[in-house]
PDB file of C-alpha atoms in Angstrom:
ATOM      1  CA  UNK A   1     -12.246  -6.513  26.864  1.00  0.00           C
ATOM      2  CA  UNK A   2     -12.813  -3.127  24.214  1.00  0.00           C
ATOM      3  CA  UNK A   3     -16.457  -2.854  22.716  1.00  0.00           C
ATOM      4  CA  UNK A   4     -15.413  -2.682  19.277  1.00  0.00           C
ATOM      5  CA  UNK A   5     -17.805  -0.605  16.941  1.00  0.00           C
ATOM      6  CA  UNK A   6     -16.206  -0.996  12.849  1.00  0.00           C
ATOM      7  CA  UNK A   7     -16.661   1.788  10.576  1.00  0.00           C
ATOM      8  CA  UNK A   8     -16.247   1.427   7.148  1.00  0.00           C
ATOM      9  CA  UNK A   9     -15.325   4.075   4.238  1.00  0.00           C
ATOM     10  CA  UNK A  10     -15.676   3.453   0.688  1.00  0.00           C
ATOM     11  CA  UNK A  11     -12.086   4.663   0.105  1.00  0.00           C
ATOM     12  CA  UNK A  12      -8.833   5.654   2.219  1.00  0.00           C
ATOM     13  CA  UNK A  13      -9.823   9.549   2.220  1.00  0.00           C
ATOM     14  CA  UNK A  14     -13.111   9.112   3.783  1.00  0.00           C
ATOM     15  CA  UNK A  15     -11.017   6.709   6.426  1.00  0.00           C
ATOM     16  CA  UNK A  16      -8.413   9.425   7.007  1.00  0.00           C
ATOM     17  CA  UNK A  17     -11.110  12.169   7.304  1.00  0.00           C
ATOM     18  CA  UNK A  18     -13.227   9.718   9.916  1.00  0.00           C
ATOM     19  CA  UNK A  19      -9.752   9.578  11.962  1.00  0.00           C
ATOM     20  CA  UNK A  20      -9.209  13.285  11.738  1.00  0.00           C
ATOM     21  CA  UNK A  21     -12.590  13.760  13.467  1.00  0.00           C
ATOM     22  CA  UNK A  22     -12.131  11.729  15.666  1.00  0.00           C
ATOM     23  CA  UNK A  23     -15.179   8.869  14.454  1.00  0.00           C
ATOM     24  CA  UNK A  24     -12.380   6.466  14.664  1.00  0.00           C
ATOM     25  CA  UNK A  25      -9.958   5.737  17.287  1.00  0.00           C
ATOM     26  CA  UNK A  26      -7.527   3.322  15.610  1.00  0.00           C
ATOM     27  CA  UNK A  27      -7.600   1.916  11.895  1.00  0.00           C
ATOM     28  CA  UNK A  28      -5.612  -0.693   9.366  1.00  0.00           C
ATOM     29  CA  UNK A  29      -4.506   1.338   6.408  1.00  0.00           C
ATOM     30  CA  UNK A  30      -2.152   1.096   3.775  1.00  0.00           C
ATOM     31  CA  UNK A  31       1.323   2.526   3.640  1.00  0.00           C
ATOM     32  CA  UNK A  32       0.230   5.938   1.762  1.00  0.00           C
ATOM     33  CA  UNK A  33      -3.284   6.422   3.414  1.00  0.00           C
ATOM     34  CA  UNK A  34      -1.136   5.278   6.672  1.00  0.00           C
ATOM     35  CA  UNK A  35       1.176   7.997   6.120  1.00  0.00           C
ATOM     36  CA  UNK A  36      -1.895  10.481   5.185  1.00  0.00           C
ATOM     37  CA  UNK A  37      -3.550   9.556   8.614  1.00  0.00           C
ATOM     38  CA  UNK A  38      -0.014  10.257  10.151  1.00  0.00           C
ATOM     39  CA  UNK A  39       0.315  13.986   8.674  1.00  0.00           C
ATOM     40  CA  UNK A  40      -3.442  15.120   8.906  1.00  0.00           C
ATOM     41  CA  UNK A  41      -5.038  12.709  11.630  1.00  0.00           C
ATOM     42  CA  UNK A  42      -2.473  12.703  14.510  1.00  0.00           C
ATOM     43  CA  UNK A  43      -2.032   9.658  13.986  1.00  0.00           C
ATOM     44  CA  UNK A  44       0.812   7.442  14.657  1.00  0.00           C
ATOM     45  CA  UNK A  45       1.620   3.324  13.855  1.00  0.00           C
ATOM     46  CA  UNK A  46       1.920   1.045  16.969  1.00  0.00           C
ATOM     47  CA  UNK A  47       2.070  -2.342  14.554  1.00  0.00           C
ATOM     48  CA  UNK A  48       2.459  -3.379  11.413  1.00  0.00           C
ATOM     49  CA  UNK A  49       1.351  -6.748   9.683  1.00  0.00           C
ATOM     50  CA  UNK A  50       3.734  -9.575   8.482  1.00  0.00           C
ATOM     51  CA  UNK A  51       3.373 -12.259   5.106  1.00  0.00           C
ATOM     52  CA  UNK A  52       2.479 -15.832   5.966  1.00  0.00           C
ATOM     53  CA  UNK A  53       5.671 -16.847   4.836  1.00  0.00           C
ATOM     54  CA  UNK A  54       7.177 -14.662   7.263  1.00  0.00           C
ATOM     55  CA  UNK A  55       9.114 -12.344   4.973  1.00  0.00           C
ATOM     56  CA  UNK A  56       7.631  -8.622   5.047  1.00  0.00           C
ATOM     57  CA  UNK A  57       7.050  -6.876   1.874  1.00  0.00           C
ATOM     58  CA  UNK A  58       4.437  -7.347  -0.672  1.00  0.00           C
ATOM     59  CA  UNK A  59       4.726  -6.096  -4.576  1.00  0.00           C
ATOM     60  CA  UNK A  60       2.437  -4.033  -7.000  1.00  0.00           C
ATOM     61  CA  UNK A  61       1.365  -5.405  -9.954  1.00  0.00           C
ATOM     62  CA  UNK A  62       0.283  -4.943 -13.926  1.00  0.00           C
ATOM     63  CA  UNK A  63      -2.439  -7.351 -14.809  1.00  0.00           C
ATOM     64  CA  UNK A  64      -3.894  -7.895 -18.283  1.00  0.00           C
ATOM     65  CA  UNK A  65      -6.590 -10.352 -19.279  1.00  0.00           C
ATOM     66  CA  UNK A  66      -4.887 -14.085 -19.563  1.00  0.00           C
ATOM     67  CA  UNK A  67      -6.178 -14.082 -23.295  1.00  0.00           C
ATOM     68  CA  UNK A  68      -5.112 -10.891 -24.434  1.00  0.00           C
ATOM     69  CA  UNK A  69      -1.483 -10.243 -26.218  1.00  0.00           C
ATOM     70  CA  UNK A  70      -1.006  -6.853 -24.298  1.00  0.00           C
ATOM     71  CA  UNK A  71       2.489  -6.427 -23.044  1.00  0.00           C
ATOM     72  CA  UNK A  72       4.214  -3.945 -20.662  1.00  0.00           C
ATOM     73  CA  UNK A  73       5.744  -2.217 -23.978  1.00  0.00           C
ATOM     74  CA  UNK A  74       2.541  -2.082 -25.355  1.00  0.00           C
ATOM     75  CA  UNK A  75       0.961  -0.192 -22.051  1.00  0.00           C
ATOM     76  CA  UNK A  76       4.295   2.072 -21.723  1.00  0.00           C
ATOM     77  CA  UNK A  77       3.440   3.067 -26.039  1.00  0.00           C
ATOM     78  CA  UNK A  78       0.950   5.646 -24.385  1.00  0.00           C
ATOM     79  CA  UNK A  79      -1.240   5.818 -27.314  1.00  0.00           C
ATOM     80  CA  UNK A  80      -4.529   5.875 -25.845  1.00  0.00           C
ATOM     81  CA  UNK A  81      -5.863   2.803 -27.686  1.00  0.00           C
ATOM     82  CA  UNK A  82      -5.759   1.111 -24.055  1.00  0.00           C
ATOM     83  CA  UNK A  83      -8.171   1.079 -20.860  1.00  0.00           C
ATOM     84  CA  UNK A  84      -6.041   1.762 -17.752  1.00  0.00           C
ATOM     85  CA  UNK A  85      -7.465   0.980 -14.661  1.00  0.00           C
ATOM     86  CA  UNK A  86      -5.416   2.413 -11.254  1.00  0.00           C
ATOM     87  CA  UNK A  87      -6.078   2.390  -7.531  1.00  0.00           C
ATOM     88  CA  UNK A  88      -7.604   4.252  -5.348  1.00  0.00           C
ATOM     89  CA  UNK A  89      -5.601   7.560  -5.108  1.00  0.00           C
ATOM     90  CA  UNK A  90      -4.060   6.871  -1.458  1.00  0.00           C
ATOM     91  CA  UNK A  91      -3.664   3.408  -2.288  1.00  0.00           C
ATOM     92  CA  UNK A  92       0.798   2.355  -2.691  1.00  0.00           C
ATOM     93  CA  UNK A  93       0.530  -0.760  -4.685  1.00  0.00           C
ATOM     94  CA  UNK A  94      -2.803   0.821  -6.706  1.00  0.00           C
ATOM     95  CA  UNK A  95      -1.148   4.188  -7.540  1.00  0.00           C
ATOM     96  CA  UNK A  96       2.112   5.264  -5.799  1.00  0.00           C
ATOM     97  CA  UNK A  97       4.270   2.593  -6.543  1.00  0.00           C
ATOM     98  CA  UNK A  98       3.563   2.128 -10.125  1.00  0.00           C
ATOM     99  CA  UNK A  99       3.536   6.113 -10.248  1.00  0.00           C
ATOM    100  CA  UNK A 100       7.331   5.950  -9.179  1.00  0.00           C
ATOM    101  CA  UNK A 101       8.359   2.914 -10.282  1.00  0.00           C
ATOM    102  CA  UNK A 102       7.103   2.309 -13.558  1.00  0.00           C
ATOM    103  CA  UNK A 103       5.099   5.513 -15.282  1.00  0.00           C
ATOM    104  CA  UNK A 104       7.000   8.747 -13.475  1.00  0.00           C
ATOM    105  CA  UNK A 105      10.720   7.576 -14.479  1.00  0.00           C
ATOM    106  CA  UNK A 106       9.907   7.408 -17.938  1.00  0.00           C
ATOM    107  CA  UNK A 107       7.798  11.041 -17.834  1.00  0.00           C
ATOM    108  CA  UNK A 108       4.579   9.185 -18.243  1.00  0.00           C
ATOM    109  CA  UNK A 109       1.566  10.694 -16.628  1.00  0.00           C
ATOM    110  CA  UNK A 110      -1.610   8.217 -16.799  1.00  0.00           C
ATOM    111  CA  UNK A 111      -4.071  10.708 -17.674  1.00  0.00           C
ATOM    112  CA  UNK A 112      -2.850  11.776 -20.813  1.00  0.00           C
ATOM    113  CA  UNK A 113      -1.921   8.431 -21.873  1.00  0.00           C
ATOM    114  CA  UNK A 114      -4.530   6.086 -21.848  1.00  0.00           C
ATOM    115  CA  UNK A 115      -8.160   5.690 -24.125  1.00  0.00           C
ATOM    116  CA  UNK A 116      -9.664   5.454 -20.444  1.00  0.00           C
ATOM    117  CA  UNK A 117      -8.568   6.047 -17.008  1.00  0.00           C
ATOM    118  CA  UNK A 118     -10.348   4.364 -14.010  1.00  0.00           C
ATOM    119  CA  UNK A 119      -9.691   4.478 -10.615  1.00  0.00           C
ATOM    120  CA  UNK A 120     -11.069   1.333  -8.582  1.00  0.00           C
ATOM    121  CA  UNK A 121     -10.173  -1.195  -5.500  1.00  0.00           C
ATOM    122  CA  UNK A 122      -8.150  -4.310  -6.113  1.00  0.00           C
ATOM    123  CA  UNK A 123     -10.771  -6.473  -5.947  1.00  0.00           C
ATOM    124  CA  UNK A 124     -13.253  -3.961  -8.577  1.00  0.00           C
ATOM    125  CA  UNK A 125      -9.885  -3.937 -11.169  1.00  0.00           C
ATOM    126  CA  UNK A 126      -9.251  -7.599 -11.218  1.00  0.00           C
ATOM    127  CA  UNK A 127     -12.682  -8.165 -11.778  1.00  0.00           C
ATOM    128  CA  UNK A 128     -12.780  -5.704 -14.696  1.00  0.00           C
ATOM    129  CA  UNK A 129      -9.623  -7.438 -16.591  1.00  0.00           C
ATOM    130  CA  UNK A 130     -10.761 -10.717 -16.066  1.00  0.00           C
ATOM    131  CA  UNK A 131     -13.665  -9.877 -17.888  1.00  0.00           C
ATOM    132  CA  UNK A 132     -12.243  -8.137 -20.628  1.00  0.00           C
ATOM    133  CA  UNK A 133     -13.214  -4.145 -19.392  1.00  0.00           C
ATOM    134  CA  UNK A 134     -10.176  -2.944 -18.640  1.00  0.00           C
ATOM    135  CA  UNK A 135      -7.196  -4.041 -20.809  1.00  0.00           C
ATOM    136  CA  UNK A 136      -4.851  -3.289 -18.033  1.00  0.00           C
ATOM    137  CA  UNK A 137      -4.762  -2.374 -14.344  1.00  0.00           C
ATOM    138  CA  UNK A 138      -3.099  -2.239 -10.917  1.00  0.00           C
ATOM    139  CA  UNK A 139      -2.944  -4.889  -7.920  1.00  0.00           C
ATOM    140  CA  UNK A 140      -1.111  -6.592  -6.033  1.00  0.00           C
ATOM    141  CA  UNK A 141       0.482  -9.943  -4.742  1.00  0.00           C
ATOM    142  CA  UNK A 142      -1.468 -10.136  -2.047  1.00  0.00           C
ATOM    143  CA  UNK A 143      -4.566  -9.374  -3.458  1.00  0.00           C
ATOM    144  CA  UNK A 144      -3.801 -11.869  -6.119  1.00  0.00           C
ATOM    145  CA  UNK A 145      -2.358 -14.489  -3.526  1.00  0.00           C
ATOM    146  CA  UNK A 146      -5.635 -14.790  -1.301  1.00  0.00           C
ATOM    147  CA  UNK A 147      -8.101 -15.110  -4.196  1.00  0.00           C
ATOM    148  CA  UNK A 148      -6.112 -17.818  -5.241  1.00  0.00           C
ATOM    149  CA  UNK A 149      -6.065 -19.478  -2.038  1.00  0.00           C
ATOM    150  CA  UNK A 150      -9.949 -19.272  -1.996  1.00  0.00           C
ATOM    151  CA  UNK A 151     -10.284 -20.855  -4.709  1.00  0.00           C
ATOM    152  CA  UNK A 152     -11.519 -18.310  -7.004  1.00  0.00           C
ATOM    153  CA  UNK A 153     -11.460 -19.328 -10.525  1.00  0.00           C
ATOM    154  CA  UNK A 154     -11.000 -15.064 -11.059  1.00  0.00           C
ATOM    155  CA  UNK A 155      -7.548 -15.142 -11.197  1.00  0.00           C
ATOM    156  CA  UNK A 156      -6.600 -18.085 -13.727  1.00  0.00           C
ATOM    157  CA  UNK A 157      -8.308 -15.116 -16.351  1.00  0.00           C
ATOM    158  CA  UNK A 158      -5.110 -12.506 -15.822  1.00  0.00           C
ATOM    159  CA  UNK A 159      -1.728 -12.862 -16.226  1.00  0.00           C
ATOM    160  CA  UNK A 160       0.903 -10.626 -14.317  1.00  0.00           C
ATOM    161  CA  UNK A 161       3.238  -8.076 -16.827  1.00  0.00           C
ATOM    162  CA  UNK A 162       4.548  -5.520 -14.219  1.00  0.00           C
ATOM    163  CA  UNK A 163       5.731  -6.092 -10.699  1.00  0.00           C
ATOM    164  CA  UNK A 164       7.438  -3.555  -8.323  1.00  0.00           C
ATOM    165  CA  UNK A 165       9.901  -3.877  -5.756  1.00  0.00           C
ATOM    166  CA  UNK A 166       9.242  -4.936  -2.691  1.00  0.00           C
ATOM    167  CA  UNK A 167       6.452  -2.827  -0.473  1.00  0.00           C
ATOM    168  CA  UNK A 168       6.182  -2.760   3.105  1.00  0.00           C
ATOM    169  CA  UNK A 169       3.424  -4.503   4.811  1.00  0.00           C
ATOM    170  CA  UNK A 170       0.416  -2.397   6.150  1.00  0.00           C
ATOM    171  CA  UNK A 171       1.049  -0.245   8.985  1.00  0.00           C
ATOM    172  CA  UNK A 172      -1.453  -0.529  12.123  1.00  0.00           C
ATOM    173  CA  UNK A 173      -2.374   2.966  13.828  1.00  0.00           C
ATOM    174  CA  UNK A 174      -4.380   4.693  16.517  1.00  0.00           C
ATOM    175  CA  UNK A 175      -5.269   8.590  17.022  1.00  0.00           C
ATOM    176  CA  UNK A 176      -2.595   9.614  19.415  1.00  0.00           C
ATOM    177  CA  UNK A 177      -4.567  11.264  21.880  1.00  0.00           C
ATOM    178  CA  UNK A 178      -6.124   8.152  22.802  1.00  0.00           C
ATOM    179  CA  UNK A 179      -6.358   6.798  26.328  1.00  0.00           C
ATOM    180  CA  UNK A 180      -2.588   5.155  27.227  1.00  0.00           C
ATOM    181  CA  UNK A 181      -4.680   2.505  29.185  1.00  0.00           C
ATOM    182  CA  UNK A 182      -6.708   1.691  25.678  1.00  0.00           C
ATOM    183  CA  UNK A 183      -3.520   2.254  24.037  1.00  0.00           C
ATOM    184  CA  UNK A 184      -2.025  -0.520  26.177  1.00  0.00           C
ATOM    185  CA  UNK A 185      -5.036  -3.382  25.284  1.00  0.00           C
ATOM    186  CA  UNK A 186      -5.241  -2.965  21.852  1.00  0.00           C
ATOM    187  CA  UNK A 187      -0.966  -3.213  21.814  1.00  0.00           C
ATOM    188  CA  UNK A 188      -1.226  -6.084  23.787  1.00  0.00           C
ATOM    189  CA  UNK A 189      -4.114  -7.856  21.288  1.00  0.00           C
ATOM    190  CA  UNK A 190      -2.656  -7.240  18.242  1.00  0.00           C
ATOM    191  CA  UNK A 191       1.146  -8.243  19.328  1.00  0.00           C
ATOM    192  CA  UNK A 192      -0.258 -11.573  20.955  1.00  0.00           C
ATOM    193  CA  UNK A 193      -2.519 -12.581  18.389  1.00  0.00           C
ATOM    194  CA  UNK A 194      -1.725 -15.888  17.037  1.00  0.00           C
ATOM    195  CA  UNK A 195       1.462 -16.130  19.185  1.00  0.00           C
ATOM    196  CA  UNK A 196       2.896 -19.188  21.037  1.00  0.00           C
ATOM    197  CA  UNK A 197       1.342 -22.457  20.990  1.00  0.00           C
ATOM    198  CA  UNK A 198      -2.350 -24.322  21.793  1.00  0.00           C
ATOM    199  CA  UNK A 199      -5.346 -24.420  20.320  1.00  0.00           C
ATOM    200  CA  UNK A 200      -6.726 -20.603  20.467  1.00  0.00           C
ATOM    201  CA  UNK A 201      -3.200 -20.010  19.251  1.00  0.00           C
ATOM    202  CA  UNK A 202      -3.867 -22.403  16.155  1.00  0.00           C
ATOM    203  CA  UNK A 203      -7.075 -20.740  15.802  1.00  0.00           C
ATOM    204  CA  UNK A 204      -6.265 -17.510  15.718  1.00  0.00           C
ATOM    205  CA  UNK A 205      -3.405 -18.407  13.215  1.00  0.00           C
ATOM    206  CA  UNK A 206      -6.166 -19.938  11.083  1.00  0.00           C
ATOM    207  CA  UNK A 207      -8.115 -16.842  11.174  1.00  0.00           C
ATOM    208  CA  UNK A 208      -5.248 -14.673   9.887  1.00  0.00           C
ATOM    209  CA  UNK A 209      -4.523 -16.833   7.301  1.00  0.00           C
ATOM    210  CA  UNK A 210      -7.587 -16.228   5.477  1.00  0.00           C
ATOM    211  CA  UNK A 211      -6.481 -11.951   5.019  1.00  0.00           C
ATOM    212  CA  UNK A 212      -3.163 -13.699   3.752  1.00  0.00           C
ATOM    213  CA  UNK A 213      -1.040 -12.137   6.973  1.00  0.00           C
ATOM    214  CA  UNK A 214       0.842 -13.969   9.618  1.00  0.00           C
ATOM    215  CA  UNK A 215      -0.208 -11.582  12.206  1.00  0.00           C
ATOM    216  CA  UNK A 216       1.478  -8.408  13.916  1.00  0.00           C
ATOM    217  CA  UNK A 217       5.037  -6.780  14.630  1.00  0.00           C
ATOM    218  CA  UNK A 218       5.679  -4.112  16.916  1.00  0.00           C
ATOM    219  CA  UNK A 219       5.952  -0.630  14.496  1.00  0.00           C
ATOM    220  CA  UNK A 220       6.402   3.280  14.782  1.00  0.00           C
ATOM    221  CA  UNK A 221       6.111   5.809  12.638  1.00  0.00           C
ATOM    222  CA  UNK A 222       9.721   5.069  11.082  1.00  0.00           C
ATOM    223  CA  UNK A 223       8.004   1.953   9.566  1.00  0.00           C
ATOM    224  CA  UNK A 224       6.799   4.987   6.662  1.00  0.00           C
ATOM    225  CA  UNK A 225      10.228   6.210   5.887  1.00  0.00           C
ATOM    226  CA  UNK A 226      10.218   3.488   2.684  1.00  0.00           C
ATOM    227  CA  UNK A 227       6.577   5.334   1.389  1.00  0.00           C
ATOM    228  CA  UNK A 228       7.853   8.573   2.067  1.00  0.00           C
ATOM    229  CA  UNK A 229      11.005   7.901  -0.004  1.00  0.00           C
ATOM    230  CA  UNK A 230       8.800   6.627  -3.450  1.00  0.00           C
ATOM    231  CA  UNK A 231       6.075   9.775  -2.601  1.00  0.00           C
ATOM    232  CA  UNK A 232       9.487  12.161  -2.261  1.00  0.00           C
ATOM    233  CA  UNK A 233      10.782   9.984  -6.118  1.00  0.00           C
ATOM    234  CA  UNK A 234       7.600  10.887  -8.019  1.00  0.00           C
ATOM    235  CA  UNK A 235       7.083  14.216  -7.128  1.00  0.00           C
ATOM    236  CA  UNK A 236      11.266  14.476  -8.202  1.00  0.00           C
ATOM    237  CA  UNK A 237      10.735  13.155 -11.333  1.00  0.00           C
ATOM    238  CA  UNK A 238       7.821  14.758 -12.016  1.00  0.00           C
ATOM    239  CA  UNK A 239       9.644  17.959 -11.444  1.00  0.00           C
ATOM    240  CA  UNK A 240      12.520  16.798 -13.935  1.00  0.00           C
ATOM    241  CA  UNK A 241       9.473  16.334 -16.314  1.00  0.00           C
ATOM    242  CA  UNK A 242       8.191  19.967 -15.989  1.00  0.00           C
ATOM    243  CA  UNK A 243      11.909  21.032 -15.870  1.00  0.00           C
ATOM    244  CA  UNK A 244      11.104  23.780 -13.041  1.00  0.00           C
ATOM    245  CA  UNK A 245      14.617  24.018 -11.457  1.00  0.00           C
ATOM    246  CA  UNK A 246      13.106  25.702  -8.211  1.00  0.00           C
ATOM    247  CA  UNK A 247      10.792  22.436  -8.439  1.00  0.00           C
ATOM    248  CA  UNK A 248      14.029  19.963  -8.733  1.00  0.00           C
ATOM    249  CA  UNK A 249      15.703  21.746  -5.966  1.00  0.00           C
ATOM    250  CA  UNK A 250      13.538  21.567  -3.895  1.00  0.00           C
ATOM    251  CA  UNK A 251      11.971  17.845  -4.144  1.00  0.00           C
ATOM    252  CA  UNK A 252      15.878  16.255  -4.314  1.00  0.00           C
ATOM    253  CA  UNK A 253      16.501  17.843  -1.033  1.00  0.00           C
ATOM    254  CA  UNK A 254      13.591  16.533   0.497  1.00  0.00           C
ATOM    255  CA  UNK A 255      14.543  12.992  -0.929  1.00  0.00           C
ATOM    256  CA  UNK A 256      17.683  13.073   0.245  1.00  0.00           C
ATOM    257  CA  UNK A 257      16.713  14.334   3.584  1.00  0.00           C
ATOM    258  CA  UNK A 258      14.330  10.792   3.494  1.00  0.00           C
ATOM    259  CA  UNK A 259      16.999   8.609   2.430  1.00  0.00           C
ATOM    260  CA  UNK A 260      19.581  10.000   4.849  1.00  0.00           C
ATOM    261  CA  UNK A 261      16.956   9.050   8.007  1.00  0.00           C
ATOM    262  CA  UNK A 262      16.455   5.444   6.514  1.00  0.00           C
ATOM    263  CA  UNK A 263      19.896   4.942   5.954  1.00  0.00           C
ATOM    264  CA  UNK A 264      20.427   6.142   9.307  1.00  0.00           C
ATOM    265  CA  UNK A 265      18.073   3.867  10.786  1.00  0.00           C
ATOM    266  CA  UNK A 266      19.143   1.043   8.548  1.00  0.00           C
ATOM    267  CA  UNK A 267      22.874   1.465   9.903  1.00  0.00           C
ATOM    268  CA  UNK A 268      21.364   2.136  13.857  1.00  0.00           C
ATOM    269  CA  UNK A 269      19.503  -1.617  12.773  1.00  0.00           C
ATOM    270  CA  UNK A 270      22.385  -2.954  11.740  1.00  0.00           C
ATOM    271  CA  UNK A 271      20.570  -3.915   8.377  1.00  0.00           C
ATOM    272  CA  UNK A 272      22.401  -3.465   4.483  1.00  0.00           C
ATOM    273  CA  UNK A 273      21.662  -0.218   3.413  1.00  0.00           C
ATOM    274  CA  UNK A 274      18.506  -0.205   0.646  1.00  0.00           C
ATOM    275  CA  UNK A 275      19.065  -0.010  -2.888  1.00  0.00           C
ATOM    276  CA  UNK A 276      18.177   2.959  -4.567  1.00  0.00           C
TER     277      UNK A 276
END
């Protein structure tokens, strides 16, 4: 019952910037660019999505070319004889979560280690390793999941070295400002879509399928709190790297500070608090 107009952005900053200005009035982003729209669009999350399989949580990836001998050791040498390829810079899984994972633990910074450093979309970085441009680059299970399921023949040309922990699913927001009536239909759609049984139901269901989600949950802004603690991790170890002790201070208190409110709202939840 909403005229719908889409607008598209060639990368997360150009959709947090088209929020901020109020082009766009609600918008599917991922965790980091979520968060971003959060701090500098007034935004806030209403929904988030959910796997297939019905677990939430998705995982970054290292992929190499299926053919090649390049190992995990081989990318962590940091001898520049490699071609890196990351995500977009807003993107978790493309650049956050390897970031604090995998390169910012170890005092790596991808820059300075690599022959080549690109920064590309999923889709643009598994093309480039399955044909042999990149020798090594971010994505994710997702990503990887729904090509397979289409079919492509992309995928059976790299082979998986890296994978994170478990990532939250994508958050769902609008521009708080907005109308509470609008507010109140576009809850409503997302929250019923492909819910309870019949044929629309079914079809709906179908359509979902082919993103590789099982639909919408109910979310808030609390649904950030696991982003917020890996962006609060990197920018700790990267201040053990430097060894500024103003630097340290300061980013350990603000990761506590995150890990106190999750663990908070883990206990309120009645959930196992979340390893470290």
């Amino acid at each position: 019952g909403i005229p719908v107009k889409p607008f598209y952005g060639s990368n997360y900053t150009a959709l947090i910037e088209a929020m901020r200005f109020k082009q766009t009035d609600a918008g599917w982003f991922s965790n980091l660019s979520g968060l971003e729209a959060v701090r500098r669009a007034d935004a806030e999350v209403f929904a988030h999505t959910f796997d297939p399989s019905g677990e939430d949580g998705y995982r970054s990836l290292l992929i190499v070319p299926a053919k090649s001998k390049t190992t995990l050791e081989d990318v962590l040498r940091c001898d520049k004889t490699l071609n890196m390829g990351m995500g977009d810079a807003k993107s978790t899984s493309g650049t956050l979560a390897p970031m604090t994972y995998l390169f910012a633990p170890r005092g790596i910074r991808p820059e300075t280690c690599f022959k080549q450093l690109r920064n590309g979309n999923h889709q643009a970085n598994l093309a480039a390793v399955a044909n042999g441009v990149l020798d090594v680059a971010t994505n994710n299970s997702t990503a990887l999941r729904l090509q397979k399921e289409r079919g492509t023949a992309i995928v059976d040309k790299v082979r998986v070295i890296w994978e994170s922990p478990k990532l939250p699913e994508d958050p769902i927001v609008w521009r708080k400002d907005l109308d509470p009536a609008v507010k109140e239909k576009l809850r409503r759609f997302f929250l019923t879509y492909g819910q309870g049984e019949g044929a629309e139901a079914q079809r709906q269901r179908d359509l979902v399928a082919k993103l590789s989600i099982g639909g919408f949950r109910p979310g808030d802004d609390t649904h950030l709190l696991p982003v917020q603690e890996m962006e609060a991790t990197e920018l700790y170890l990267e201040a053990k790297t430097d060894g500024d002790q103003a630097k340290i201070a300061a980013a350990e208190k603000t990761l506590n500070d995150i890990k106190a409110r999750r663990a908070a709202l883990e206990a309120k939840a009645g959930q196992p608090p979340a390893a470290s």
